[in-house]
Amino acid sequence: MDQIIGQRVPKLDASAKATGKATYGHDIRLPGMLHGRILYSRYAHAKILNIDTSRAKNLRGVKCVLTSADNPSHLFGYGKDNKPFKDIARSLRDEIAGVVAIDPDIAEEALELITVEYEPLPAIFSPKEALAEGAPLIHPERKSQSNMFHSYRYTHGDLGQGERESDVVVEASYTVPYVTHACMETSVVVAQFDLRDHLTLWSTTQIPFLLQRDLSEALGISGSQIRIIQTAVGGAFGRGLDIYPYEPIAALMARKAGQPVRLAFSRHEEFTAGPARQPVEVTIRAGAKSDGTLTFRDVSSVLDVGAYISWGSVTPLVMMETTASLYQVPHVRFQADCVYTNNLITGAMRGYGNPQSTFFVETIMDRLAEALKMDPVEFRVRNANVPNSETPQGLIITSCGMKECLETVAANADQGAKHTSSAPVSDPTRNMANSRPLIEEDPPHLKRGIGFAATLNVGGGARIYRSDGCGATVKVDDFGHVTLITGSTEIGQGSETVLAQIVAQTLGVKMEDITVLNSDTDIKPWDVGVHASRTTFIAGNAAQLAALDARNQIFETAAELLKAKPEELQSYDGSVTVKNDPARSLTIAQAARSRHFKEGGKVILGEGWYDPPTKLVDKDTYKGNISAAYGFGAQMAEVEVDTETGKVRVLRLVCANDVGFAINPMAVEGQIEGGAQMGLGYALTEELIVKDGKILNPDLLDYRLFTSADMPEIKSIIVETDDPTGPFGAKGVGEMGGTPTAAAIANAIYDAIGIRMTQLPMTPERVLAAIMQKETTE
Amino acid sequence: MRPFNHFTPTTLSEALSLLAEHNGKTSVIAGGTDLLLKMKAGLRKSNVVVNIKRLPNLNCLTFNAIDGLKLGALTTLRELTRSPIIFEHYPVLAQTAHIMASEQIRSLATVGGNLCNAAPSADLAPPLIALGASVNLISSAGERRIPLENFFVGPGKSALQPGELLKEITLPPPVGKTAYLKHSPRVYMDIAIVGVAVRIQFEGDRFACREARVVLGAVAPVPLRAHQSEDVLAGQNLTEERILQAAKAAGQECSPIDDVRGAAWYRRRMVEVLLKRGIKSIQ
Ligand SMILES: Cc1cc2nc3c(=O)[nH]c(=O)nc-3n(C[C@H](O)[C@H](O)[C@H](O)COP(=O)(O)OP(=O)(O)OC[C@H]3O[C@@H](n4cnc5c(N)ncnc54)[C@H](O)[C@@H]3O)c2cc1C
C-alpha cells in the first residue's frame, strides 16, 4: 500500500499557477463590470468641510461618485471605529470619495476632478505624543476619552523574587519598524448584487465566514445575503485577516451603480492604503542564575496601531506568549500599550507579534549567555521548553522538539564555515561552534559570525474567537471520485494539497482521485479562517474525521457485498479488501454505486467538525491553553559583515522545525524558506519609512524585499515529534519560518563585530553608524 | 495611464520630423523601463509617444583600434553583458550592466535610455564618463557631439533639446584600467546609493599613476567628475596613503543629499570606501 502522507507531493495548484492558468481576483471579468477607484485624504487629520463631485460625475464614462453621504449608518471593524467613507480623515489613507467608471483610467482621471475642502486638525505621529497630557483625541467619540486603545498587562510569578535570585541581569531597548506583506497580487475585490439584493463578493480574504459577518455589519444587511467566493490568492500573509474599508466600498459602489464593480489596488495603493505590521518600541530586562537558569523577564512595549483598530491590535497576545513562555521563565511581567495615532493602518501579519517579540527575547537571551559566559546554545537548551509540561501562562505543551531543534542547528553550524572575528575570540566561552581557524587571506574588513535563535508558535490552532473550529465534508461519487469540501482556505500555503493527502490516506484512494472545494461560502461548511498556522492541524483533523465517516459508510456497504464485517476491511488505491483475504475485494466506486442504486439507498457523504480542546485565555489574566499543540523551531545564521560599508551578508541559514509530523515535507520546506525570506527582509532590508503619517518609500524599489538573488543558502531540517492530537501527528508550521531570523542574524552580527544592533532593519547605514560609534567610544 | 498616440517610425528622418512636429508634449520611448513607470505614476504626461526601437542603425556596436567604440543608443544592457567586443576592450561596461536591474529588464533597457533618463544614479554614466565617452545628438536641425560629462544638467535633465534624439555614444580606444563599484543594499534590482568609477592610466608598474579619472554617481545632481581627487592621484605613486587621500578628497567634493535611500554622511563615506576599493581592484 502506497503511503500518501509523508510524501513530497507537488501542490495541486502548482501547474495552474506556474502556467498562468489560475484565476486570480485581477482576472475576474463579469458582464457589465465597472471599475472603482478611491480618493484618499490629503491630510493625516482633517475635517471634510465640503466635497464637490460635480465635475467628476460629468466626465464621460463615469457612472457614479460616492462619498460619506453613501455610508450606511454603521461602524465596523475590530474596534468598531471605521466607516467606508470618512467625514473626518484620521490618516492619509482615509477614504474620502469613490468613483465608478467604465474603466480604471477614467475612474482615476475623475478622482482628480473631485474638489475637497479640508479643515486640517492637529495630527499625532507617535504614541508618545498621543498619550501626552492634552493630546488631541483621534476618536473623540470613544468612551475612554483617550488615545490609548488598550493596555495589555500580564504577570506570572513574582518579579521581585526573580530579580533577587538573579546573578546576572541585562536590559536593552529595541525598535522594530513598520513592514508590510508586499503580496505579489495587490488587494482586489469584485462585488455584485442580484435582484434579491444578495451580494456576491469575489475576494482574497483569509476569513470568508467572518468577513460575511463583518460586511453584514458594515453594510447593514443580513449575513445570509452575502456570499463570498475566494479566487486564487496571490499572497496573503495576514493581509486578509480583517475587513478593510475597500471591501464595503466595493459593495456600496456595486449597489449604487447597479452593475458589478471591481476595485483593484495599484501597487502604490497597496503600500499606502494596505495594512502594515505594527512598529514596536520595547524595553526588556531579564535575569539568570549563575548556573544558567532563567529567573525573570520584564517587558514593556508600545505599539502604534494607527488611526483604526484591526485584529492586528491583538498581536500583543502573541508577544506576550513569547515573553512568558518561550523557554521556562518563572517570573514574568509583560505590558503592551496599543495607541491610536494618525499614522498608517496596521493589521495582522504572518507571525502576528511573534517576529517582533522573538527578536527582543532571543537577543536578550544572547546577552544573558554572554553575561554568564555560557555557550549560547547550551544556555538555551538548559532553559528550553520540554514535552508534557505546562507553562506558568497555562500553555499545555505536549509534543516538544525545542531541544532537538537547537541541537540540530548547532550541529550544522560548523559546516564549511570560516570565522574571523574582531569579537573576543580569545574568550573560550564563545559559541561552541566558533573554534574555527582564522583564515589569513580574508580581507580584514570582512568579519564573520554565527548566531542562534529559537521560536515557539501555536501549532494546534489558536482560540482567539469563541470557536476555533472547522467543518469538512467528504463525498464519494459513482466513479470513486472523492470531493473534499473544507471550510478552510487556500492562500498559497498548500493546505489544499495537504488536506487532500490526509483524505486520500484515510479513505485509501489515490491523490488524482480527489478534488478539493474550498472557495465558496454558499458551499463550504463553516471555518474561522486561515491564520495562526492552524489549517493543517484544525482543518486536517476535520478532513480526517469526514474521511473516516465516509470510509465507515463505504465499509458498511462493502461489508454487505463482501460478506464480511466492516472492521475486517481495509481500503487502499481505491479498493476495499478483506484484511486476511485480499482476494475478496471491490472498488470504492462499486460500493458507491451499489449504495446509490439500491432501493432505500444512501449517498456517501462523510462529515467532520473539529474544534480543538483549548480555551479562550482569561480576559483579565490572559492565562489559558490557547492552542492544542505548540510548534518549535531554531535557526542558525552565519553572516559576513563588511565593516567599512556596514553591509551584512547572510551566508547561510540553518533552520530546524518541530512540525510534529511532516505530511508533505516539500510543503514544509516551502513554508520555512518562504518564512525565512520574510524574516531576512525584516532583519536587514524591509521598512516602511514614515514621516508625518506618510510613507516615503511606497514602491518595490525602495521597500526592499529579498529577491531570489539575495537569498542565502537555506538548510531546512524537519524535526518530528509525533503530536498526540494532530492529524497523523502533524502540527502547524505556517508562521515559524521567519520568526527567529532577525534575532539569529543580530546575534551573528554581534559574534562577528561585537556590536548589539537594537533596531530593525539592520541596514548598512545603521550597522556602520554603530561601528563608528563603537570606535569613538573605545 | 492616460491615453496617448503612439508612433513607430522606421526611418530616422520620419522620427525626427515627428518629434519636431509634436514638439514639447512628446516622449521618446526606447525600452520603456524608465518612461512607462513615470507615465503610469502620472509623473510624465505625454500625448504622443514616439517609439524608436524600429529605427535602423541605432543599435550598432563597432570597434576599431583607431576610432574606438561606437555604441548605438538602442544597444540593450543585455547586449553589453554579452558582447565579445565589450568584454575585450571595455570590460567595465559589461560588469556594470551585469549588476543593473534583472535579466528581464536588461533585455529591454537601453544604454541611451539610461543616459537620457538622466538619473543621478544611472549606473552607466560614471564608467562611460571615466572612459571618455561623447554623445551624438541629432535633430531635424542637424547633428552635434558633446562630451558625456557635459550632457547631464540636473536630476532628470540632460542637454537634449526638444526634438533631439541621442543617436550614439562614442568611446576613444581604451586607456589604462577602469573599475565601477556600486553600493546598494541588494546586488540586483537596486539603484545605486553610491556609484564610483575610476580609470587609471598607470606609469610603468601598477604603483604609479600617470593620469586618473574619478566619476561619482548618486552623490550630486549629476554624475560628477571628482577633479580634486583626480589631481591627488595624477603623477603620483599609489601608496596606501595617497589612495586614502584621494578617497577623502572625493568624499569632500561631492554633494549628496539625505533621502530614503541613504544619509548624506553615509554616502560620502561610501564614496571614500568605494574609491579606495576601486583603485585597489585595478592595481
Ligand atoms: C526593476 C528596475 C530595475 C532597474 N535597475 C537599474 C539599475 O540597476 N541601474 C540603473 O542605472 N537603472 C536601472 N533601472 C532604470 C532603467 O532600467 C534604465 O535606466 C534603462 O537603461 C532605461 O532604458 P530604457 O531604454 O528602458 O529607457 P526608456 O524608459 O525608454 O527611456 C528613458 C528616458 O530616456 C528617453 N530616451 C530614451 N532613449 C532616448 C534616445 N535615444 N534619445 C532621446 N531620449 C531617449 C525617454 O524619453 C525617457 O525620458 C531599473 C529599472 C527598473 C524598472
CSV table of N, CA, C and O in Angstrom, one decimal, chain A residues 328-395:
chain,number,residue,atom,x,y,z
A,328,GLN,N,11.7,28.4,29.7
A,328,GLN,CA,11.0,28.3,31.0
A,328,GLN,C,11.4,29.4,31.9
A,328,GLN,O,12.6,29.5,32.3
A,329,VAL,N,10.5,30.4,32.1
A,329,VAL,CA,10.9,31.5,32.9
A,329,VAL,C,9.9,31.6,34.1
A,329,VAL,O,8.7,31.8,33.9
A,330,PRO,N,10.4,31.6,35.3
A,330,PRO,CA,9.5,31.5,36.5
A,330,PRO,C,8.7,32.8,36.7
A,330,PRO,O,7.6,32.8,37.2
A,331,HIS,N,9.4,34.0,36.5
A,331,HIS,CA,8.8,35.2,36.8
A,331,HIS,C,8.7,36.2,35.6
A,331,HIS,O,9.8,36.5,35.1
A,332,VAL,N,7.5,36.6,35.3
A,332,VAL,CA,7.4,37.4,34.0
A,332,VAL,C,6.4,38.5,34.2
A,332,VAL,O,5.3,38.3,34.8
A,333,ARG,N,6.8,39.6,33.7
A,333,ARG,CA,5.8,40.7,33.6
A,333,ARG,C,5.8,41.2,32.1
A,333,ARG,O,6.9,41.3,31.5
A,334,PHE,N,4.7,41.5,31.6
A,334,PHE,CA,4.6,42.0,30.2
A,334,PHE,C,3.6,43.1,30.1
A,334,PHE,O,2.5,43.0,30.7
A,335,GLN,N,3.9,44.1,29.4
A,335,GLN,CA,3.0,45.2,29.2
A,335,GLN,C,3.1,45.7,27.8
A,335,GLN,O,4.2,45.8,27.2
A,336,ALA,N,1.9,45.9,27.2
A,336,ALA,CA,1.9,46.4,25.8
A,336,ALA,C,0.8,47.5,25.7
A,336,ALA,O,-0.4,47.2,26.0
A,337,ASP,N,1.1,48.7,25.4
A,337,ASP,CA,0.1,49.7,25.2
A,337,ASP,C,-0.1,49.8,23.7
A,337,ASP,O,0.8,50.1,22.9
A,338,CYS,N,-1.4,49.7,23.3
A,338,CYS,CA,-1.7,49.9,21.9
A,338,CYS,C,-2.4,51.3,21.7
A,338,CYS,O,-3.4,51.6,22.3
A,339,VAL,N,-1.7,52.1,20.9
A,339,VAL,CA,-2.0,53.5,20.9
A,339,VAL,C,-2.5,54.0,19.5
A,339,VAL,O,-1.8,53.7,18.5
A,340,TYR,N,-3.6,54.7,19.5
A,340,TYR,CA,-4.0,55.4,18.3
A,340,TYR,C,-3.1,56.5,17.9
A,340,TYR,O,-2.7,57.3,18.8
A,341,THR,N,-2.8,56.6,16.6
A,341,THR,CA,-2.1,57.8,16.1
A,341,THR,C,-2.7,58.1,14.7
A,341,THR,O,-3.6,57.4,14.3
A,342,ASN,N,-2.2,59.2,14.1
A,342,ASN,CA,-2.7,59.4,12.7
A,342,ASN,C,-1.8,58.8,11.7
A,342,ASN,O,-1.7,59.3,10.6
A,343,ASN,N,-1.1,57.8,12.1
A,343,ASN,CA,-0.2,57.1,11.2
A,343,ASN,C,-0.9,56.0,10.4
A,343,ASN,O,-2.1,56.0,10.3
A,344,LEU,N,-0.1,55.1,9.8
A,344,LEU,CA,-0.6,54.1,8.9
A,344,LEU,C,-1.6,53.1,9.6
A,344,LEU,O,-1.5,52.9,10.8
A,345,ILE,N,-2.4,52.5,8.9
A,345,ILE,CA,-3.3,51.5,9.4
A,345,ILE,C,-2.4,50.2,9.6
A,345,ILE,O,-1.6,49.9,8.7
A,346,THR,N,-2.6,49.6,10.7
A,346,THR,CA,-1.8,48.3,10.9
A,346,THR,C,-2.7,47.2,11.0
A,346,THR,O,-3.9,47.3,11.2
A,347,GLY,N,-2.2,46.0,10.8
A,347,GLY,CA,-3.0,44.8,10.8
A,347,GLY,C,-2.2,43.6,11.1
A,347,GLY,O,-1.1,43.6,11.6
A,348,ALA,N,-2.9,42.4,10.8
A,348,ALA,CA,-2.2,41.2,11.1
A,348,ALA,C,-1.2,40.8,10.1
A,348,ALA,O,-1.4,41.1,8.9
A,349,MET,N,-0.1,40.3,10.5
A,349,MET,CA,0.9,39.8,9.5
A,349,MET,C,1.6,38.6,10.1
A,349,MET,O,1.9,38.5,11.2
A,350,ARG,N,1.8,37.7,9.2
A,350,ARG,CA,2.5,36.4,9.5
A,350,ARG,C,3.4,36.4,10.7
A,350,ARG,O,4.3,37.2,10.8
A,351,GLY,N,3.0,35.6,11.7
A,351,GLY,CA,3.7,35.6,13.0
A,351,GLY,C,3.0,36.4,14.0
A,351,GLY,O,3.1,36.1,15.2
A,352,TYR,N,2.2,37.4,13.6
A,352,TYR,CA,1.2,38.0,14.5
A,352,TYR,C,1.8,38.5,15.8
A,352,TYR,O,1.4,38.1,16.9
A,353,GLY,N,2.9,39.2,15.8
A,353,GLY,CA,3.5,39.7,17.0
A,353,GLY,C,4.8,38.9,17.4
A,353,GLY,O,5.7,39.4,18.0
A,354,ASN,N,4.9,37.7,16.9
A,354,ASN,CA,6.0,36.8,17.2
A,354,ASN,C,7.3,37.3,16.6
A,354,ASN,O,8.3,37.2,17.3
A,355,PRO,N,7.4,37.7,15.4
A,355,PRO,CA,8.7,38.2,14.9
A,355,PRO,C,9.2,39.3,15.7
A,355,PRO,O,10.4,39.4,16.0
A,356,GLN,N,8.3,40.2,16.2
A,356,GLN,CA,8.7,41.3,17.0
A,356,GLN,C,9.3,40.8,18.3
A,356,GLN,O,10.4,41.2,18.7
A,357,SER,N,8.5,40.0,19.0
A,357,SER,CA,8.9,39.6,20.4
A,357,SER,C,10.1,38.6,20.3
A,357,SER,O,10.9,38.7,21.2
A,358,THR,N,10.1,37.8,19.3
A,358,THR,CA,11.2,36.8,19.3
A,358,THR,C,12.5,37.6,19.1
A,358,THR,O,13.6,37.2,19.6
A,359,PHE,N,12.4,38.7,18.3
A,359,PHE,CA,13.7,39.5,18.1
A,359,PHE,C,14.2,40.0,19.4
A,359,PHE,O,15.4,39.8,19.8
A,360,PHE,N,13.3,40.6,20.3
A,360,PHE,CA,13.9,41.1,21.5
A,360,PHE,C,14.2,40.0,22.6
A,360,PHE,O,15.2,40.1,23.3
A,361,VAL,N,13.3,39.0,22.6
A,361,VAL,CA,13.6,37.9,23.6
A,361,VAL,C,14.8,37.2,23.3
A,361,VAL,O,15.7,36.9,24.2
A,362,GLU,N,15.0,36.8,22.0
A,362,GLU,CA,16.1,36.0,21.7
A,362,GLU,C,17.5,36.8,21.6
A,362,GLU,O,18.5,36.2,21.7
A,363,THR,N,17.4,38.1,21.4
A,363,THR,CA,18.7,38.8,21.5
A,363,THR,C,19.1,39.0,23.0
A,363,THR,O,20.2,39.0,23.4
A,364,ILE,N,18.0,39.2,23.8
A,364,ILE,CA,18.3,39.3,25.3
A,364,ILE,C,18.9,37.9,25.8
A,364,ILE,O,19.7,37.9,26.7
A,365,MET,N,18.4,36.8,25.3
A,365,MET,CA,18.9,35.5,25.7
A,365,MET,C,20.4,35.5,25.4
A,365,MET,O,21.2,34.9,26.1
A,366,ASP,N,20.8,36.0,24.2
A,366,ASP,CA,22.2,36.0,23.9
A,366,ASP,C,23.0,36.9,24.8
A,366,ASP,O,24.1,36.5,25.2
A,367,ARG,N,22.4,38.0,25.2
A,367,ARG,CA,23.2,38.9,26.2
A,367,ARG,C,23.3,38.2,27.5
A,367,ARG,O,24.4,38.3,28.2
A,368,LEU,N,22.3,37.4,27.9
A,368,LEU,CA,22.4,36.7,29.2
A,368,LEU,C,23.5,35.6,29.1
A,368,LEU,O,24.3,35.5,30.0
A,369,ALA,N,23.5,34.9,28.0
A,369,ALA,CA,24.5,33.9,27.8
A,369,ALA,C,25.9,34.5,27.9
A,369,ALA,O,26.8,34.0,28.6
A,370,GLU,N,26.0,35.7,27.3
A,370,GLU,CA,27.3,36.3,27.3
A,370,GLU,C,27.7,36.8,28.7
A,370,GLU,O,28.8,36.5,29.2
A,371,ALA,N,26.7,37.3,29.4
A,371,ALA,CA,27.0,37.8,30.8
A,371,ALA,C,27.3,36.6,31.7
A,371,ALA,O,28.1,36.7,32.6
A,372,LEU,N,26.8,35.5,31.4
A,372,LEU,CA,27.1,34.3,32.2
A,372,LEU,C,28.3,33.5,31.7
A,372,LEU,O,28.7,32.5,32.3
A,373,LYS,N,28.9,34.0,30.6
A,373,LYS,CA,30.0,33.3,29.9
A,373,LYS,C,29.6,31.9,29.6
A,373,LYS,O,30.4,31.0,29.8
A,374,MET,N,28.4,31.7,29.1
A,374,MET,CA,28.0,30.4,28.7
A,374,MET,C,27.8,30.3,27.2
A,374,MET,O,27.6,31.3,26.6
A,375,ASP,N,28.0,29.1,26.7
A,375,ASP,CA,27.7,29.0,25.3
A,375,ASP,C,26.2,29.2,25.0
A,375,ASP,O,25.3,28.8,25.8
A,376,PRO,N,25.9,30.1,24.0
A,376,PRO,CA,24.5,30.5,23.8
A,376,PRO,C,23.6,29.3,23.5
A,376,PRO,O,22.4,29.4,23.8
A,377,VAL,N,24.1,28.3,22.9
A,377,VAL,CA,23.2,27.1,22.6
A,377,VAL,C,23.0,26.3,23.9
A,377,VAL,O,21.8,26.0,24.2
A,378,GLU,N,24.1,26.1,24.6
A,378,GLU,CA,23.9,25.3,25.8
A,378,GLU,C,23.0,26.0,26.8
A,378,GLU,O,22.1,25.4,27.4
A,379,PHE,N,23.1,27.4,26.8
A,379,PHE,CA,22.3,28.2,27.7
A,379,PHE,C,20.8,28.0,27.3
A,379,PHE,O,19.9,27.8,28.1
A,380,ARG,N,20.6,28.0,26.0
A,380,ARG,CA,19.2,27.9,25.5
A,380,ARG,C,18.6,26.5,25.8
A,380,ARG,O,17.5,26.4,26.3
A,381,VAL,N,19.4,25.5,25.5
A,381,VAL,CA,19.0,24.1,25.7
A,381,VAL,C,18.6,23.9,27.2
A,381,VAL,O,17.6,23.3,27.6
A,382,ARG,N,19.4,24.5,28.1
A,382,ARG,CA,19.2,24.4,29.5
A,382,ARG,C,17.8,24.9,29.9
A,382,ARG,O,17.2,24.4,30.8
A,383,ASN,N,17.4,25.9,29.3
A,383,ASN,CA,16.1,26.6,29.6
A,383,ASN,C,15.0,26.2,28.7
A,383,ASN,O,13.9,26.8,28.8
A,384,ALA,N,15.2,25.3,27.8
A,384,ALA,CA,14.2,25.1,26.7
A,384,ALA,C,12.9,24.5,27.3
A,384,ALA,O,12.9,23.9,28.4
A,385,ASN,N,11.9,24.7,26.6
A,385,ASN,CA,10.6,24.1,26.9
A,385,ASN,C,10.7,22.6,26.7
A,385,ASN,O,11.5,22.2,25.9
A,386,VAL,N,10.0,21.9,27.5
A,386,VAL,CA,10.1,20.4,27.4
A,386,VAL,C,8.7,19.8,27.2
A,386,VAL,O,7.7,20.4,27.4
A,387,PRO,N,8.7,18.5,26.7
A,387,PRO,CA,7.5,17.9,26.4
A,387,PRO,C,6.7,17.7,27.7
A,387,PRO,O,7.2,17.6,28.8
A,388,ASN,N,5.4,17.6,27.5
A,388,ASN,CA,4.4,17.2,28.6
A,388,ASN,C,4.6,18.2,29.8
A,388,ASN,O,4.9,17.7,30.9
A,389,SER,N,4.6,19.4,29.5
A,389,SER,CA,4.7,20.4,30.6
A,389,SER,C,3.7,21.5,30.5
A,389,SER,O,3.1,21.6,29.4
A,390,GLU,N,3.5,22.2,31.5
A,390,GLU,CA,2.5,23.4,31.4
A,390,GLU,C,3.3,24.6,31.8
A,390,GLU,O,4.0,24.6,32.8
A,391,THR,N,3.3,25.6,31.0
A,391,THR,CA,4.0,26.8,31.3
A,391,THR,C,3.1,27.6,32.3
A,391,THR,O,1.9,27.4,32.4
A,392,PRO,N,3.8,28.5,33.1
A,392,PRO,CA,3.0,29.3,34.1
A,392,PRO,C,1.9,30.1,33.4
A,392,PRO,O,0.9,30.4,34.1
A,393,GLN,N,2.0,30.3,32.1
A,393,GLN,CA,0.9,31.0,31.4
A,393,GLN,C,-0.2,30.1,31.1
A,393,GLN,O,-1.3,30.6,30.7
A,394,GLY,N,0.0,28.8,31.4
A,394,GLY,CA,-1.1,27.9,31.1
A,394,GLY,C,-1.1,27.2,29.8
A,394,GLY,O,-2.0,26.5,29.4
A,395,LEU,N,0.0,27.3,29.0
A,395,LEU,CA,0.2,26.6,27.8
A,395,LEU,C,0.5,25.2,28.1
A,395,LEU,O,1.4,24.9,28.9
